[in-house]
Tab-separated table of C-alpha atoms in Angstrom:
chain	number	residue	atom	x	y	z
A	1	MET	CA	0.009	-0.187	-0.044
A	2	ASP	CA	1.613	3.269	-1.267
A	3	ILE	CA	0.320	6.715	0.255
A	4	ASP	CA	1.086	9.887	-1.366
A	5	PRO	CA	0.502	13.621	-0.642
A	6	PRO	CA	-1.490	15.389	-3.435
A	7	PRO	CA	-0.442	18.798	-5.053
A	8	ASN	CA	-3.205	20.273	-2.934
A	9	GLY	CA	-1.812	19.066	0.505
A	10	ASN	CA	-4.898	16.590	0.965
A	11	THR	CA	-3.953	12.886	1.735
A	12	THR	CA	-5.288	10.327	-0.244
A	13	THR	CA	-4.787	6.504	-0.452
A	14	THR	CA	-3.822	4.447	-3.252
A	15	THR	CA	-3.500	0.673	-3.213
A	16	THR	CA	-1.133	-0.951	-5.558
A	17	VAL	CA	-2.095	-4.312	-6.326
A	18	ASP	CA	0.059	-6.925	-8.056
A	19	PRO	CA	-1.868	-8.003	-11.122
A	20	SER	CA	0.290	-11.179	-11.471
A	21	PRO	CA	-1.392	-14.119	-9.959
A	22	PRO	CA	0.705	-16.284	-7.352
A	23	PRO	CA	3.117	-19.142	-8.879
A	24	PRO	CA	1.231	-22.318	-9.123
A	25	SER	CA	2.097	-24.902	-6.491
A	26	ASN	CA	3.953	-28.084	-7.480
A	27	LEU	CA	3.019	-29.820	-4.538
A	28	PRO	CA	0.156	-32.206	-6.157
A	29	GLN	CA	2.997	-33.344	-8.507
A	30	LEU	CA	5.654	-33.466	-6.030
A	31	SER	CA	3.333	-35.599	-3.751
A	32	GLU	CA	2.332	-38.207	-6.636
A	33	SER	CA	6.083	-38.720	-7.711
A	34	LEU	CA	7.173	-39.323	-3.786
A	35	LYS	CA	4.681	-42.285	-3.906
A	36	LEU	CA	7.086	-43.714	-6.586
A	37	GLU	CA	10.377	-42.270	-5.623
A	38	HIS	CA	10.812	-44.274	-2.059
A	39	GLN	CA	13.803	-45.951	-3.460
A	40	PHE	CA	15.056	-42.644	-5.071
A	41	LEU	CA	15.512	-41.032	-1.753
A	42	ARG	CA	16.016	-43.982	0.645
A	43	VAL	CA	19.226	-45.304	-1.235
A	44	PRO	CA	21.725	-42.232	-0.684
A	45	PHE	CA	19.970	-41.646	2.729
A	46	GLU	CA	20.968	-45.034	3.826
A	47	GLN	CA	24.508	-44.833	2.251
A	48	PHE	CA	24.789	-41.197	4.160
A	49	LYS	CA	23.681	-43.285	7.372
A	50	LYS	CA	26.471	-45.928	6.770
A	51	THR	CA	29.209	-43.370	6.038
A	52	ILE	CA	28.313	-41.597	9.475
A	53	ARG	CA	28.551	-44.970	11.347
A	54	SER	CA	31.537	-45.783	9.758
A	55	ASN	CA	33.242	-42.531	10.682
A	56	HIS	CA	32.005	-42.782	14.118
A	57	ARG	CA	33.276	-46.076	14.795
A	58	ALA	CA	36.867	-45.300	13.628
A	59	LEU	CA	36.901	-42.202	15.681
A	60	GLU	CA	35.804	-43.940	18.740
A	61	LYS	CA	38.550	-46.537	18.066
A	62	ASP	CA	41.119	-44.178	17.670
A	63	ILE	CA	40.306	-42.056	20.740
A	64	SER	CA	39.978	-44.838	22.852
A	65	ALA	CA	43.245	-46.089	22.117
A	66	VAL	CA	44.888	-42.546	22.490
A	67	ILE	CA	43.129	-42.189	25.962
A	68	SER	CA	44.214	-45.695	26.894
A	69	THR	CA	48.036	-44.908	25.820
A	70	VAL	CA	47.657	-41.555	28.014
A	71	ASN	CA	46.586	-43.355	31.167
A	72	VAL	CA	49.508	-46.111	30.830
A	73	VAL	CA	51.978	-43.417	30.302
A	74	ALA	CA	50.804	-41.367	33.300
A	75	ALA	CA	50.921	-44.379	35.438
A	76	SER	CA	54.399	-45.405	34.205
A	77	ASP	CA	57.787	-44.013	35.721
A	78	LEU	CA	59.218	-43.189	32.493
A	79	SER	CA	62.560	-41.440	31.612
A	80	PRO	CA	62.442	-38.029	29.875
A	81	ASP	CA	63.322	-39.411	26.581
A	82	ASP	CA	60.780	-42.450	26.802
A	83	ALA	CA	58.205	-39.663	27.416
A	84	VAL	CA	59.006	-37.443	24.725
A	85	ASN	CA	58.862	-40.474	22.346
A	86	HIS	CA	55.328	-41.417	23.578
A	87	LEU	CA	54.183	-38.090	22.961
A	88	ASN	CA	55.599	-37.793	19.669
A	89	SER	CA	53.918	-41.366	18.950
A	90	LEU	CA	50.342	-39.874	20.264
A	91	ILE	CA	50.996	-36.742	18.007
A	92	SER	CA	51.302	-38.794	15.157
A	93	ARG	CA	48.439	-40.824	16.065
A	94	LEU	CA	46.497	-37.805	16.482
A	95	GLN	CA	47.657	-36.364	13.220
A	96	GLY	CA	46.543	-39.608	11.337
A	97	LEU	CA	43.255	-39.278	13.271
A	98	LYS	CA	42.595	-35.666	11.869
A	99	ARG	CA	43.349	-36.571	8.484
A	100	LYS	CA	40.714	-39.700	8.666
A	101	LEU	CA	38.208	-37.007	10.337
A	102	GLU	CA	38.923	-34.998	7.343
A	103	GLU	CA	38.360	-37.631	4.896
A	104	GLY	CA	35.239	-38.588	6.566
A	105	ASN	CA	33.805	-35.000	6.470
A	106	ARG	CA	34.461	-34.946	2.882
A	107	ALA	CA	32.546	-38.044	2.345
A	108	GLU	CA	29.688	-36.972	4.604
A	109	ASN	CA	29.280	-33.949	2.629
A	110	ILE	CA	29.353	-35.940	-0.752
A	111	GLN	CA	26.433	-37.807	0.698
A	112	ALA	CA	24.512	-35.070	1.866
A	113	GLN	CA	24.879	-33.251	-1.435
A	114	ARG	CA	23.752	-36.436	-3.375
A	115	CYS	CA	20.512	-36.394	-0.848
A	116	ARG	CA	19.899	-32.725	-1.629
A	117	ALA	CA	20.080	-32.885	-5.187
A	118	ARG	CA	17.773	-35.802	-5.089
A	119	ILE	CA	15.224	-33.696	-3.258
A	120	ASP	CA	15.707	-30.728	-5.472
A	121	HIS	CA	15.075	-32.904	-8.287
A	122	LEU	CA	11.704	-33.855	-6.815
A	123	GLU	CA	10.777	-30.501	-6.123
A	124	SER	CA	11.673	-29.077	-9.557
A	125	ALA	CA	8.266	-31.420	-11.004
A	126	ASP	CA	5.867	-28.778	-12.223
A	127	ALA	CA	3.602	-28.265	-15.333
A	128	GLU	CA	5.887	-26.363	-17.117
A	129	ASN	CA	8.946	-28.712	-17.326
A	130	MET	CA	7.209	-32.132	-16.877
A	131	SER	CA	8.576	-33.547	-20.362
A	132	GLU	CA	11.915	-32.753	-19.321
A	133	TRP	CA	11.538	-34.052	-15.785
A	134	ASN	CA	9.991	-37.228	-17.026
A	135	ASN	CA	12.918	-37.620	-19.699
A	136	THR	CA	15.189	-37.484	-16.726
A	137	ARG	CA	13.189	-39.855	-14.481
A	138	LEU	CA	13.449	-42.437	-17.743
A	139	ASN	CA	17.204	-41.934	-17.858
A	140	ARG	CA	17.512	-42.790	-14.182
A	141	ILE	CA	15.249	-46.058	-14.659
A	142	LEU	CA	17.354	-47.182	-17.542
A	143	VAL	CA	20.356	-46.681	-15.726
A	144	ASP	CA	19.147	-48.592	-12.601
A	145	TYR	CA	18.349	-51.491	-15.083
A	146	MET	CA	21.635	-51.754	-16.661
A	147	LEU	CA	23.254	-51.370	-13.324
A	148	ARG	CA	21.147	-54.530	-12.222
A	149	MET	CA	21.931	-56.516	-15.202
A	150	SER	CA	25.665	-55.556	-14.914
A	151	TYR	CA	26.041	-53.125	-17.935
A	152	TYR	CA	28.252	-50.872	-15.743
A	153	GLY	CA	30.107	-49.162	-18.649
A	154	THR	CA	26.798	-48.352	-20.539
A	155	ALA	CA	25.241	-47.100	-17.304
A	156	VAL	CA	28.168	-44.787	-16.654
A	157	GLU	CA	28.083	-43.149	-20.379
A	158	LEU	CA	24.145	-42.782	-20.300
A	159	ALA	CA	24.353	-40.967	-16.647
A	160	GLU	CA	27.507	-38.745	-18.025
A	161	CYS	CA	25.495	-37.726	-21.018
A	162	SER	CA	22.299	-36.850	-19.257
A	163	LYS	CA	24.492	-35.259	-16.269
A	164	ILE	CA	22.447	-37.386	-13.707
A	165	GLN	CA	25.320	-38.717	-11.888
A	166	ASP	CA	23.886	-37.500	-8.479
A	167	LEU	CA	20.417	-39.036	-9.398
A	168	VAL	CA	21.854	-42.587	-9.665
A	169	ASP	CA	23.489	-45.159	-7.760
A	170	ILE	CA	26.603	-46.319	-9.727
A	171	ASP	CA	29.114	-46.119	-6.822
A	172	ILE	CA	26.546	-48.395	-4.787
A	173	PHE	CA	26.630	-50.883	-7.669
A	174	GLN	CA	30.274	-50.899	-8.285
A	175	GLU	CA	30.786	-51.925	-4.491
A	176	ALA	CA	28.238	-54.885	-5.259
A	177	LYS	CA	29.838	-55.442	-8.672
A	178	LYS	CA	33.209	-56.555	-6.588
A	179	VAL	CA	31.454	-59.031	-4.436
A	180	ILE	CA	29.599	-60.382	-7.241
A	181	ASP	CA	32.640	-61.018	-9.513
A	182	ALA	CA	34.224	-62.692	-6.824
A	183	LEU	CA	31.583	-65.138	-6.037
A	184	GLN	CA	31.372	-65.880	-9.747
A	185	ASN	CA	34.894	-66.804	-9.566
A	186	LYS	CA	34.195	-68.915	-6.465
A	187	ASP	CA	35.809	-66.581	-3.700
A	188	VAL	CA	33.761	-65.824	-0.532
A	189	SER	CA	36.526	-63.467	0.961
A	190	PRO	CA	34.660	-60.175	-0.335
A	191	ALA	CA	31.033	-61.128	0.493
A	192	LEU	CA	32.307	-62.385	3.921
A	193	ALA	CA	34.200	-58.865	4.489
A	194	TRP	CA	30.899	-57.078	3.375
A	195	CYS	CA	28.982	-58.917	5.657
A	196	ALA	CA	31.443	-58.021	8.524
A	197	GLU	CA	30.942	-54.457	7.443
A	198	ASN	CA	27.222	-54.827	7.754
A	199	LYS	CA	26.696	-57.115	10.525
A	200	SER	CA	24.344	-55.155	12.672
A	201	ARG	CA	21.957	-54.279	9.803
A	202	LEU	CA	22.157	-58.111	8.464
A	203	LYS	CA	21.544	-59.175	12.047
A	204	LYS	CA	18.617	-57.149	12.449
A	205	SER	CA	17.005	-58.501	9.135
A	206	LYS	CA	17.594	-62.065	9.997
A	207	SER	CA	20.010	-62.662	7.220
A	208	LYS	CA	21.394	-65.997	6.417
A	209	LEU	CA	23.874	-65.164	3.998
A	210	GLU	CA	27.133	-65.288	5.932
A	211	PHE	CA	25.876	-68.842	7.250
A	212	HIS	CA	25.612	-69.824	3.821
A	213	LEU	CA	28.882	-68.323	2.520
A	214	ARG	CA	30.543	-70.355	5.376
A	215	LEU	CA	28.929	-73.538	4.434
A	216	GLN	CA	30.326	-73.176	0.786
A	217	GLU	CA	33.627	-72.720	2.029
A	218	PHE	CA	33.180	-75.918	4.058
A	219	ILE	CA	32.182	-77.902	1.022
A	220	GLU	CA	35.089	-76.386	-1.011
A	221	LEU	CA	37.417	-77.919	1.720
A	222	VAL	CA	35.814	-81.217	1.642
A	223	ARG	CA	35.830	-80.925	-2.445
A	224	ALA	CA	39.664	-80.673	-2.114
A	225	GLU	CA	39.633	-83.653	0.331
A	226	ASN	CA	41.110	-81.533	3.033
A	227	ASN	CA	38.886	-83.076	5.821
A	228	LEU	CA	40.903	-81.769	8.676
A	229	GLU	CA	40.747	-78.291	7.870
A	230	ALA	CA	36.966	-78.517	7.147
A	231	VAL	CA	36.514	-79.889	10.494
A	232	LYS	CA	38.616	-76.787	12.050
A	233	HIS	CA	36.338	-74.451	9.888
A	234	ALA	CA	33.301	-76.063	11.216
A	235	ARG	CA	34.369	-75.494	14.904
A	236	THR	CA	35.416	-71.953	14.203
A	237	TYR	CA	32.734	-70.499	12.025
A	238	LEU	CA	29.785	-72.945	11.976
A	239	ALA	CA	29.170	-74.041	15.765
A	240	GLN	CA	27.473	-70.922	16.358
A	241	TRP	CA	24.662	-71.529	14.143
A	242	GLY	CA	24.238	-74.956	15.620
A	243	ALA	CA	21.033	-73.777	17.664
A	244	THR	CA	19.038	-72.765	14.817
A	245	HIS	CA	20.241	-74.393	11.805
A	246	MET	CA	21.154	-77.912	12.705
A	247	LYS	CA	19.421	-79.878	10.319
A	248	GLU	CA	21.501	-77.992	7.623
A	249	LEU	CA	24.646	-78.305	9.453
A	250	GLN	CA	24.010	-82.055	9.505
A	251	ARG	CA	23.366	-82.451	6.065
A	252	VAL	CA	26.697	-80.447	4.976
A	253	PHE	CA	28.573	-82.462	7.722
A	254	ALA	CA	27.757	-85.646	5.883
A	255	THR	CA	29.874	-84.548	2.982
A	256	VAL	CA	32.707	-85.543	4.657
A	257	ALA	CA	31.804	-89.127	4.877
A	258	PHE	CA	30.226	-89.236	1.042
A	259	LYS	CA	32.894	-87.190	-0.703
A	260	ARG	CA	32.447	-85.251	-3.610
A	261	ASP	CA	31.938	-87.852	-6.145
A	262	THR	CA	28.696	-89.181	-4.298
A	263	GLU	CA	25.650	-90.219	-6.132
A	264	TYR	CA	23.311	-89.463	-3.638
A	265	ALA	CA	21.273	-86.739	-4.764
A	266	ILE	CA	20.601	-84.792	-1.391
A	267	TYR	CA	24.674	-84.655	-1.014
A	268	LYS	CA	25.536	-84.193	-4.611
A	269	VAL	CA	23.667	-81.021	-5.049
A	270	LEU	CA	25.834	-79.359	-2.867
A	271	PHE	CA	28.845	-79.824	-4.961
A	272	GLU	CA	27.227	-78.592	-8.225
A	273	ALA	CA	28.314	-75.071	-9.480
A	274	LYS	CA	24.713	-73.843	-9.284
A	275	GLN	CA	25.349	-73.373	-5.423
A	276	TRP	CA	27.637	-70.114	-6.584
A	277	ASP	CA	24.569	-68.839	-8.514
A	278	PHE	CA	22.533	-69.228	-5.481
A	279	LEU	CA	25.003	-67.314	-3.215
A	280	VAL	CA	24.987	-64.563	-6.002
A	281	ASP	CA	21.194	-64.100	-6.055
A	282	GLU	CA	21.062	-64.322	-2.394
A	283	PHE	CA	23.587	-61.575	-1.890
A	284	ARG	CA	21.672	-59.402	-4.567
A	285	GLN	CA	18.716	-59.830	-2.508
A	286	GLU	CA	20.390	-58.926	0.780
A	287	PHE	CA	22.196	-56.013	-0.850
A	288	CYS	CA	18.719	-54.433	-2.074
A	289	LYS	CA	17.292	-54.933	1.242
A	290	LEU	CA	20.141	-53.031	3.080
A	291	TYR	CA	19.677	-50.094	1.084
A	292	GLY	CA	15.667	-50.006	0.505
A	293	MET	CA	15.935	-50.985	-3.137
A	294	THR	CA	13.237	-53.251	-5.127
A	295	LEU	CA	14.174	-56.482	-5.886
A	296	GLU	CA	12.935	-56.312	-9.430
A	297	PRO	CA	14.649	-53.552	-11.543
A	298	LEU	CA	12.504	-50.236	-11.727
A	299	LEU	CA	12.107	-50.527	-15.502
A	300	ASN	CA	10.536	-53.964	-14.953
A	301	ILE	CA	8.005	-52.495	-12.349
A	302	TYR	CA	6.877	-49.606	-14.280
A	303	LEU	CA	6.300	-51.827	-17.262
A	304	GLN	CA	4.554	-54.177	-15.691
A	305	ALA	CA	2.348	-51.725	-13.921
A	306	GLY	CA	1.675	-50.142	-17.034
A	307	LEU	CA	0.744	-53.250	-19.125
A	308	SER	CA	-1.544	-54.741	-16.109
A	309	ALA	CA	-3.411	-51.412	-16.337
A	310	LEU	CA	-4.042	-51.754	-20.075
A	311	LYS	CA	-4.661	-55.316	-19.902
A	312	THR	CA	-8.469	-56.430	-20.542
A	313	PRO	CA	-10.137	-59.670	-22.054
A	314	ASN	CA	-10.689	-57.793	-25.089
A	315	CYS	CA	-6.958	-57.371	-25.781
A	316	TYR	CA	-6.617	-60.863	-26.819
A	317	GLU	CA	-9.372	-60.662	-29.382
A	318	ASP	CA	-9.179	-60.337	-33.019
A	319	ASP	CA	-10.783	-57.231	-33.504
A	320	CYS	CA	-8.385	-55.214	-30.763
A	321	PRO	CA	-7.745	-51.870	-32.162
A	322	LYS	CA	-4.249	-51.370	-33.448
A	323	GLU	CA	-3.661	-48.330	-31.066
A	324	ASP	CA	-3.826	-50.750	-27.940
A	325	PRO	CA	-0.241	-51.730	-27.187
A	326	LEU	CA	-1.421	-55.281	-26.273
A	327	SER	CA	-2.541	-55.795	-29.806
A	328	GLN	CA	1.147	-56.402	-30.640
A	329	GLU	CA	2.391	-59.785	-29.881
A	330	PRO	CA	5.465	-59.000	-27.788
A	331	PHE	CA	3.333	-56.972	-25.383
A	332	ARG	CA	0.921	-59.739	-25.165
A	333	LYS	CA	3.405	-62.166	-24.286
A	334	LEU	CA	4.808	-59.936	-21.525
A	335	ALA	CA	1.289	-59.157	-20.333
A	336	THR	CA	0.384	-63.063	-19.894
A	337	PRO	CA	1.405	-63.644	-16.490
A	338	LEU	CA	0.035	-60.364	-15.313
A	339	PRO	CA	-3.152	-59.745	-13.687
A	340	TYR	CA	-5.953	-57.977	-15.572
A	341	SER	CA	-7.061	-54.402	-15.168
A	342	LYS	CA	-9.385	-53.907	-12.132
A	343	GLN	CA	-11.878	-51.898	-14.234
A	344	ASN	CA	-14.531	-54.272	-14.996
A	345	HIS	CA	-16.834	-52.006	-16.513
A	346	SER	CA	-16.411	-49.791	-19.476
A	347	LYS	CA	-17.522	-45.917	-19.580
A	348	LEU	CA	-18.965	-44.167	-22.601
A	349	VAL	CA	-17.638	-40.858	-22.866
A	350	CYS	CA	-19.244	-38.475	-25.317
A	351	TYR	CA	-17.114	-37.126	-27.907
A	352	ILE	CA	-18.209	-33.340	-27.723
A	353	THR	CA	-18.950	-32.820	-23.811
A	354	LYS	CA	-16.666	-35.333	-22.690
A	355	GLU	CA	-19.316	-36.562	-20.102
A	356	ILE	CA	-20.173	-39.868	-19.389
A	357	MET	CA	-23.280	-41.560	-21.088
A	358	ASP	CA	-25.431	-43.534	-18.846
A	359	THR	CA	-28.926	-43.879	-18.395
A	360	GLU	CA	-29.702	-40.261	-17.226
A	361	ASN	CA	-27.786	-39.017	-20.481
A	362	PRO	CA	-28.120	-41.988	-22.792
A	363	PRO	CA	-26.088	-42.340	-26.191
A	364	GLN	CA	-27.575	-41.839	-29.385
A	365	VAL	CA	-26.604	-43.347	-32.691
A	366	LEU	CA	-26.241	-40.950	-35.950
A	367	PRO	CA	-27.364	-42.578	-39.470
A	368	ASN	CA	-23.467	-42.782	-39.987
A	369	GLY	CA	-22.864	-45.014	-37.266
A	370	TYR	CA	-21.160	-42.386	-34.706
A	371	VAL	CA	-22.468	-42.207	-31.227
A	372	TYR	CA	-22.871	-39.083	-28.907
A	373	SER	CA	-24.681	-38.291	-25.782
A	374	THR	CA	-28.325	-37.200	-25.536
A	375	LYS	CA	-27.249	-33.773	-24.128
A	376	ALA	CA	-24.916	-32.820	-26.749
A	377	LEU	CA	-27.226	-33.618	-29.558
A	378	GLU	CA	-30.074	-31.904	-28.030
A	379	GLU	CA	-28.011	-28.638	-27.544
A	380	MET	CA	-26.455	-29.026	-30.937
A	381	ALA	CA	-30.430	-29.428	-32.450
A	382	LYS	CA	-31.299	-26.279	-30.636
A	383	LYS	CA	-28.777	-24.192	-32.119
A	384	ASN	CA	-29.024	-25.541	-35.569
A	385	ASN	CA	-32.849	-25.528	-36.097
A	386	GLY	CA	-32.996	-29.320	-35.300
A	387	ARG	CA	-30.090	-30.291	-37.570
A	388	ILE	CA	-27.062	-32.091	-36.482
A	389	ILE	CA	-23.705	-31.973	-37.882
A	390	CYS	CA	-21.257	-34.821	-36.976
A	391	PRO	CA	-18.163	-32.997	-35.463
A	392	ARG	CA	-15.949	-36.073	-37.061
A	393	THR	CA	-17.341	-36.737	-40.434
A	394	ASP	CA	-19.314	-33.311	-41.207
A	395	PHE	CA	-22.401	-35.733	-41.799
A	396	VAL	CA	-25.627	-33.836	-41.603
A	397	CYS	CA	-29.012	-35.143	-40.527
A	398	ASN	CA	-32.225	-34.059	-38.571
A	399	TYR	CA	-32.240	-34.968	-34.957
A	400	THR	CA	-35.747	-36.969	-35.498
A	401	GLU	CA	-33.049	-39.589	-37.428
A	402	VAL	CA	-30.933	-40.342	-34.528
A	403	ILE	CA	-31.860	-43.540	-32.625
A	404	LYS	CA	-31.497	-43.842	-28.943
A	405	ALA	CA	-28.986	-46.822	-27.722
A	406	TYR	CA	-29.705	-48.795	-24.688
A	407	ILE	CA	-26.855	-49.715	-22.160
A	408	SER	CA	-27.048	-53.377	-20.764
């Protein structure tokens, strides 16, 4: 509100109104996006928490060691030279701790920046740039699919070309790739290290991955006919599982007697190469659960959801319109195991008014075969002295020539 004195000395009040309307809110679009973007936000957040926990554990370990050393030195009767040496050792250790804290702080900042970038991306969804936003989402979904299918090089190139490095999880999948490659080469060491690093989280989810890795180690020792080492391994790593997995342990321990060339199927299967494939699949499942990822690639989920929404019994009829994606055989095969759309009843919508045609506003058929609502044709007849003009073919007729259609 501006108050300006006029030339004659009287005071008048003038109100300045901003004619531009307030910017439209993108809250509805954001809310809809958040329903589908749980993994998109959860993954970097879980990685952020993991980095913080790792830095905290390292800090506690070093601080505890330094304090312990100080207490020992303080309680000892050391010569001046020995005291100086101990102090120099402590200073070196504290300097190393400082470097670790700086590195940890940089890692945390990177993770926080990634979380911020993803939140900003979701908040940028509005009507003006929805096409561009959806293109970015499509690229994210494709990168996710490529990473899960082990096409790492292509995924990196697409992310770089699209400039969406902060919106995809390449580094996390690279971490998983090292474990998967090792398992495919019959090496459980990286997988066991990963289990140790995430021990508390895996314990909460009651994961059996570490147990199965230890069992495979036992089987490999038996395969090599190193039974003594196999027994030592069982006492060291498998005894702790006896209370909860005794049946599995008994079955595996029996391989010491039946050997690798046994013909008994129950033991023979334990020596087959596919056991390593089972471990790879189990690791992938635990990896996805740890970071809150979906077990299926996002591309599969979106594609299945879309096909299921379109799938109706009419899609498999010979007269299915060509505009329907399910009229094509490849899409029909993909949709075969999917459920039908829950919309059991069709709706007739008037081409002119876009209103639903029902018993209150029944459809009427023109002589040329096109159907419109009673409301639309009555309004058109009033404006044109009882004449009807088909908006799609320009066919002209009298209102008395239309025929009412009945919905059963």
